[in-house]
mmCIF file of C-alpha atoms in Angstrom:
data_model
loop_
_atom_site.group_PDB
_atom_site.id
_atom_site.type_symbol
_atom_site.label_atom_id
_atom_site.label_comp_id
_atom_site.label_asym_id
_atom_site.label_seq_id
_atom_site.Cartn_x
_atom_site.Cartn_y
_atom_site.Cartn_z
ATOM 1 C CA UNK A 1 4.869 -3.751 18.209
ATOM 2 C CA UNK A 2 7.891 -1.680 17.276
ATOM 3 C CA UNK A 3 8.454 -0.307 13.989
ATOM 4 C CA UNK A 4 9.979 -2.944 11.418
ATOM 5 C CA UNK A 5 9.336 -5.642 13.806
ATOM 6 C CA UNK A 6 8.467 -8.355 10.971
ATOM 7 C CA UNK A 7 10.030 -6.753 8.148
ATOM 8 C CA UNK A 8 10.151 -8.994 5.328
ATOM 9 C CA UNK A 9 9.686 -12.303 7.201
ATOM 10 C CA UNK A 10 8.024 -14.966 6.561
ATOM 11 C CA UNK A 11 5.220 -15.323 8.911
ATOM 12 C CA UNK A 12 2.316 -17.146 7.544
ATOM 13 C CA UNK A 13 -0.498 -15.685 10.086
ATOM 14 C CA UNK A 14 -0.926 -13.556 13.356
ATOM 15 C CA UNK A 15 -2.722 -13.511 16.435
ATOM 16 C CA UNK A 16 -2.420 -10.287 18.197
ATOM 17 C CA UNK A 17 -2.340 -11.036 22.273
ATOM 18 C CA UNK A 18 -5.238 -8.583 23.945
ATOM 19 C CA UNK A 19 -4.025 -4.961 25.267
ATOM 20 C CA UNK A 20 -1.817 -4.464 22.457
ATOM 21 C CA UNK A 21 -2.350 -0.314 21.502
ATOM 22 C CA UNK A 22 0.012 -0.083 18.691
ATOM 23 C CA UNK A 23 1.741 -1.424 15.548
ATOM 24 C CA UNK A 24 4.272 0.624 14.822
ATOM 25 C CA UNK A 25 5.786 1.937 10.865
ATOM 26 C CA UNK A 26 6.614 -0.673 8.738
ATOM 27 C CA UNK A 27 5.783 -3.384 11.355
ATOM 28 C CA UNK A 28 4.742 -6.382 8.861
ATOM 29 C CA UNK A 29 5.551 -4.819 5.399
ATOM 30 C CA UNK A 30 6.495 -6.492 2.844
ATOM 31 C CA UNK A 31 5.061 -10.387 4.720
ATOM 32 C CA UNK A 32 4.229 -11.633 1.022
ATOM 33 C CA UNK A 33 3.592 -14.936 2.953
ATOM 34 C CA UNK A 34 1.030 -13.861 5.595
ATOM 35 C CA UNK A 35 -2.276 -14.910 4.629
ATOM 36 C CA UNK A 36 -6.045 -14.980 4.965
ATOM 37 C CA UNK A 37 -8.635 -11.781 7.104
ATOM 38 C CA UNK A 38 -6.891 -9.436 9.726
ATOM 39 C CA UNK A 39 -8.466 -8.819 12.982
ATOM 40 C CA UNK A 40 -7.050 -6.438 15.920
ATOM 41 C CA UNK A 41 -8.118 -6.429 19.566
ATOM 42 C CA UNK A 42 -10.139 -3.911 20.775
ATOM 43 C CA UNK A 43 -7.571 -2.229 22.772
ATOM 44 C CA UNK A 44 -6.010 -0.484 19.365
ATOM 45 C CA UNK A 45 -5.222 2.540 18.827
ATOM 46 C CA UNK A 46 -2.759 3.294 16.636
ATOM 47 C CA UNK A 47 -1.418 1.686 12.922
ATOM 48 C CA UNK A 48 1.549 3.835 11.552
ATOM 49 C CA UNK A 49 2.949 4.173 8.154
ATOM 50 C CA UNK A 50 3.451 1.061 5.859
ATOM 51 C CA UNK A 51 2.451 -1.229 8.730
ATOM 52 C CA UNK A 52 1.303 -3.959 6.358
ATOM 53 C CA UNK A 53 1.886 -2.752 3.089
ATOM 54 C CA UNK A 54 2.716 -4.925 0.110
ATOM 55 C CA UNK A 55 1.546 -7.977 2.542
ATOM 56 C CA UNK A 56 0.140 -9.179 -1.349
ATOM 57 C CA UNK A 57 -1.061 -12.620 0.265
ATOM 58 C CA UNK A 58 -4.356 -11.713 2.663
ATOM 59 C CA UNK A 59 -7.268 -12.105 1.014
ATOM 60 C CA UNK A 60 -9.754 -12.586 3.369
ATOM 61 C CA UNK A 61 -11.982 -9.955 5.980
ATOM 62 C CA UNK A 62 -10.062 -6.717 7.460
ATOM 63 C CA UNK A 63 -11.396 -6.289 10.240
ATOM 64 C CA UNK A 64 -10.712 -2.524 12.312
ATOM 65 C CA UNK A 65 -11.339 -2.624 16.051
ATOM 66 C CA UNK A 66 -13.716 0.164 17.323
ATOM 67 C CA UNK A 67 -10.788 1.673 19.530
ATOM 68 C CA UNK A 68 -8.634 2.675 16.591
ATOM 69 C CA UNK A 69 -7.956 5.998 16.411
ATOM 70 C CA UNK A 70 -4.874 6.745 13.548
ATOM 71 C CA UNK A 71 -4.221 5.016 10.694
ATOM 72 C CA UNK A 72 -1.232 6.178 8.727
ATOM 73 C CA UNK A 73 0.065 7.077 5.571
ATOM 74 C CA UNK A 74 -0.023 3.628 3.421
ATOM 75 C CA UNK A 75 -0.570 1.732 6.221
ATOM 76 C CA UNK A 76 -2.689 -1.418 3.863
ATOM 77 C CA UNK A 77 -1.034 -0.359 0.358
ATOM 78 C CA UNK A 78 -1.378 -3.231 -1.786
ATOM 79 C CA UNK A 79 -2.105 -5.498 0.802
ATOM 80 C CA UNK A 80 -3.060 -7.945 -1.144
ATOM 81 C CA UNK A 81 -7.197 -8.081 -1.935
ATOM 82 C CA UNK A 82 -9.162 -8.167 1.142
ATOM 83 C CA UNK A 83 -12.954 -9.340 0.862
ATOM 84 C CA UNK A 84 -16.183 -7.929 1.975
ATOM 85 C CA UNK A 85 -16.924 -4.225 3.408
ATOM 86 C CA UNK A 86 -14.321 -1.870 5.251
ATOM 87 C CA UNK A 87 -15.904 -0.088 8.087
ATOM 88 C CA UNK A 88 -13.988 3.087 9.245
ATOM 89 C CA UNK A 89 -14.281 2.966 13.201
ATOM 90 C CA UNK A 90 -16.169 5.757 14.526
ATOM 91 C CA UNK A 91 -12.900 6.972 16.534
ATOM 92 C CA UNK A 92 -10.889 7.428 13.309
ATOM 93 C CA UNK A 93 -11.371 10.610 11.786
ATOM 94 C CA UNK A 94 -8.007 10.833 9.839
ATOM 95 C CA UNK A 95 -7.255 8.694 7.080
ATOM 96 C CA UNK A 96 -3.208 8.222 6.034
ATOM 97 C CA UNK A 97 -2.210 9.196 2.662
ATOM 98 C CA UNK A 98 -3.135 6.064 0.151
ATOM 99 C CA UNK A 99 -3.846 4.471 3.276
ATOM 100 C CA UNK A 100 -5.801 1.881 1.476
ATOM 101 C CA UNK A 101 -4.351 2.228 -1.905
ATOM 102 C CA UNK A 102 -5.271 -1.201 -4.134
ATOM 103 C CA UNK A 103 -6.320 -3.258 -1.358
ATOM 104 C CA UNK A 104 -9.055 -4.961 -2.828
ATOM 105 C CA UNK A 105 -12.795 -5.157 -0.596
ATOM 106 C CA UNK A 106 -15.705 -6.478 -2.607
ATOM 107 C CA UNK A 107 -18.573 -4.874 -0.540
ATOM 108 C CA UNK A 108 -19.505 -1.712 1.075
ATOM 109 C CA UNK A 109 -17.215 1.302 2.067
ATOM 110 C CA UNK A 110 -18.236 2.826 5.552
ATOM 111 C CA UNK A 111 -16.745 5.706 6.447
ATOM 112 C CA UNK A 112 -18.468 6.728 9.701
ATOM 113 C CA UNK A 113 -16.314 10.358 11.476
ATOM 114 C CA UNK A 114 -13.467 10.156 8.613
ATOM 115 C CA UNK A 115 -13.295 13.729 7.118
ATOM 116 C CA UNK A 116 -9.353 14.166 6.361
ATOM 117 C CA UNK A 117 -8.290 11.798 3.062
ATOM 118 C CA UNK A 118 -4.653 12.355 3.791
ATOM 119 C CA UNK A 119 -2.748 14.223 1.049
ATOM 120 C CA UNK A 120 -2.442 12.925 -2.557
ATOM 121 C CA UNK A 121 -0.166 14.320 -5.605
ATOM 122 C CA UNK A 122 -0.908 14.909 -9.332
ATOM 123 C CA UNK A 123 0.009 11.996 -11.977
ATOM 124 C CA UNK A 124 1.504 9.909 -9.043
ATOM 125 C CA UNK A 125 -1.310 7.232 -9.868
ATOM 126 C CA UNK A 126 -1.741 7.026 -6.142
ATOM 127 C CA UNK A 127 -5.008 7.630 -3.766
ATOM 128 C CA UNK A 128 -6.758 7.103 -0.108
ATOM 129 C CA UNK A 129 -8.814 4.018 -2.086
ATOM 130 C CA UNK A 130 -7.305 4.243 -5.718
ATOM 131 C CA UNK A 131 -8.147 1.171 -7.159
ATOM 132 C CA UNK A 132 -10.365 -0.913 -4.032
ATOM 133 C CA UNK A 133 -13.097 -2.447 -5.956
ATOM 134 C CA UNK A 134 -16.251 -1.287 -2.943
ATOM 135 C CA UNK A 135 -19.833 -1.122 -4.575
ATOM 136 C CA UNK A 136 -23.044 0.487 -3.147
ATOM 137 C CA UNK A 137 -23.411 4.061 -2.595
ATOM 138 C CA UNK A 138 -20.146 6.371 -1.054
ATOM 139 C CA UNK A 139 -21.373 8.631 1.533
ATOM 140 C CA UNK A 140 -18.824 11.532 2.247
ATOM 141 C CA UNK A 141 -18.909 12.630 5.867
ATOM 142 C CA UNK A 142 -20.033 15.880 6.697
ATOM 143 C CA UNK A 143 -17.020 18.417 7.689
ATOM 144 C CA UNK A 144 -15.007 16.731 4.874
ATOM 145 C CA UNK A 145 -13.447 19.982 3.004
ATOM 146 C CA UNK A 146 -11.580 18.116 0.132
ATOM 147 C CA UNK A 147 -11.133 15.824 -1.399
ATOM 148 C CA UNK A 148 -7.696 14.655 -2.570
ATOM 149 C CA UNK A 149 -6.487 13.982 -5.728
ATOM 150 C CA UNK A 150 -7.419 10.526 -6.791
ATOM 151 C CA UNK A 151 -8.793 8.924 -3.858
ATOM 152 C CA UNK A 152 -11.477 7.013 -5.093
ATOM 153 C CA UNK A 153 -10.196 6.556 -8.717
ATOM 154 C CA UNK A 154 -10.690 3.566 -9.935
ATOM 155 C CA UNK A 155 -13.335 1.988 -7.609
ATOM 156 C CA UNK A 156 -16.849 0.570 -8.140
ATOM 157 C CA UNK A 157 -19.593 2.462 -6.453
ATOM 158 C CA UNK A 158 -22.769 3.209 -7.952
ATOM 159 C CA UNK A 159 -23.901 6.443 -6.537
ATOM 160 C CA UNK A 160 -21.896 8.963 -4.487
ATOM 161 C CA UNK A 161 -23.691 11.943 -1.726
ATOM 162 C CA UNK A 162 -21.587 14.392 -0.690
ATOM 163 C CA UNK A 163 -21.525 16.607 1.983
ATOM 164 C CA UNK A 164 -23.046 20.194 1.952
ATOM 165 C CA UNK A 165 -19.301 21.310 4.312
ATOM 166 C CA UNK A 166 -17.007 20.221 0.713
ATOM 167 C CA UNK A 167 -15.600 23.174 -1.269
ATOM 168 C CA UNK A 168 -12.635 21.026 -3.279
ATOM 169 C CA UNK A 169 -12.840 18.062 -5.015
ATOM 170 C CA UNK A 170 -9.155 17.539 -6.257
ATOM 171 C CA UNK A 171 -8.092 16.084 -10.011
ATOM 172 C CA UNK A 172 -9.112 12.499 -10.633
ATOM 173 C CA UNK A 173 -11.017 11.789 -7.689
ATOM 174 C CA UNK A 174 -13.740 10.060 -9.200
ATOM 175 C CA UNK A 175 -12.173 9.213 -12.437
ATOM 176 C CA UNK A 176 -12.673 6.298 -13.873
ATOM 177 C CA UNK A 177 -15.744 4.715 -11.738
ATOM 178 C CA UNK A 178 -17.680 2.855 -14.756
ATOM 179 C CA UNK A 179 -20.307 2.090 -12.369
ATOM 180 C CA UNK A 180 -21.320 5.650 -11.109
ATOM 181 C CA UNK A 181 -24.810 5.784 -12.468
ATOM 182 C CA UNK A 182 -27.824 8.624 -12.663
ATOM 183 C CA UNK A 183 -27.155 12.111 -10.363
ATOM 184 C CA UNK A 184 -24.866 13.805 -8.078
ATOM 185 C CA UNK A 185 -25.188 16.239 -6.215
ATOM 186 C CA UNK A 186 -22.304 19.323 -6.212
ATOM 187 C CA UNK A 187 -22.541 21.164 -2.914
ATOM 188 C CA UNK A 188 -23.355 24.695 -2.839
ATOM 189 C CA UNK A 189 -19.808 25.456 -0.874
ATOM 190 C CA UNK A 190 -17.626 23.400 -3.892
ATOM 191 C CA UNK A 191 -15.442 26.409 -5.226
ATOM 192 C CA UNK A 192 -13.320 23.902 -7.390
ATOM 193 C CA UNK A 193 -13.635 21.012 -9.127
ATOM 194 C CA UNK A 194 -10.043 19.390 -10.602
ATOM 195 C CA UNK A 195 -8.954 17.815 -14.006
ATOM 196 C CA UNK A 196 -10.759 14.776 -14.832
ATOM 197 C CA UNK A 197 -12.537 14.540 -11.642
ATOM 198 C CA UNK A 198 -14.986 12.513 -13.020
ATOM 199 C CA UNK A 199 -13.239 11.542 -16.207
ATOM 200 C CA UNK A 200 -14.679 8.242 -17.807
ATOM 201 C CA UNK A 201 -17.571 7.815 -15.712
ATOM 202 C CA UNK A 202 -19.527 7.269 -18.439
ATOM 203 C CA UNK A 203 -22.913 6.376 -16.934
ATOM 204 C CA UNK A 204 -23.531 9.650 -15.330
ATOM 205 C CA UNK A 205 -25.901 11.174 -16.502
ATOM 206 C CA UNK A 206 -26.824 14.693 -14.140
ATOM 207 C CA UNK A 207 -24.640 16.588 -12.012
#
């Protein structure tokens, strides 16, 4: 599906026909009218940038087919507030920048092979997860390096184990996350910690 294929239409719902391998930038951005879960065919393997950002109407399941391999740079920005967990196919080790920026989920974050965040910049108020509501414990991957700035500000987990492999964890990446409660664990390699990192997380109580 080429890029801006469905720009700004008014499609109420799609049913992706099997082999399809990839939605292209800015495919079905902007379909404030499309509605209910997502669900890809198992042939996937590629979502580029913006493909369904700002689709503000799907609130139901998002479900990622286990042949997806890239998903790009805000490819489900403030796509409206999807419902139960997000599981990171096991093929996908590359998340887009704010790929999943305020996109709602109400369950579990899995993040399976993902080690690269995507890149994130100071006071832009923008992150990999900023603002998804997950709960349960975050487990970082091992091989992640860093962290970027912000991307899990904002979000709802109640513990957090990171890998031993991390040396950066970038300003705000934690901040605000009310529900973070008891320990965490900094890794031995972390040479930097940013500003506010875990600013207002006020039910932490080791590190």
């Amino acid at each position: 599906i080429g890029s801006y294929a469905f720009y700004k239409t008014k499609i109420t719902g799609i049913e992706f026909y099997d082999y399809l391998q990839y939605i292209e930038n800015e495919a079905f951005s902007y379909c404030n009218s499309l509605s209910g879960s997502l669900a890809f065919p198992e042939s996937l393997i590629y979502i580029g940038d913006n493909a369904f950002s700002h689709c503000r109407g799907l609130t139901g399941r998002l479900e990622l087919p286990s042949s997806l391999e890239y998903i790009g740079d805000y490819a489900f920005y403030m796509a409206g507030s999807f419902v139960g967990d997000l599981m990171i196919p096991e093929k996908t080790t590359k998340l887009g920048s704010c790929a999943f920026h305020e996109s709602g989920f109400t369950g579990n974050l899995y993040l399976n092979n993902v080690t690269d965040f995507g890149e994130a910049h100071s006071g832009t108020n923008t992150g990999c997860f900023y603002g998804c509501n997950f709960k349960g414990e975050l487990v970082i991957p091992e091989g992640t390096l860093t962290l970027p700035c912000a991307c899990f500000r904002n979000t709802g987990f109640s513990s957090i184990k990171l890998p031993s492999s991390l040396k950066t964890i970038d300003e705000e990446v934690f901040m605000n996350c009310p529900r973070l409660t008891g320990e965490i664990v900094i890794p031995n390699e972390c040479i930097s910690i940013g500003n506010k990192a875990f600013y207002q997380c006020n039910q932490l109580n080791k590190i």
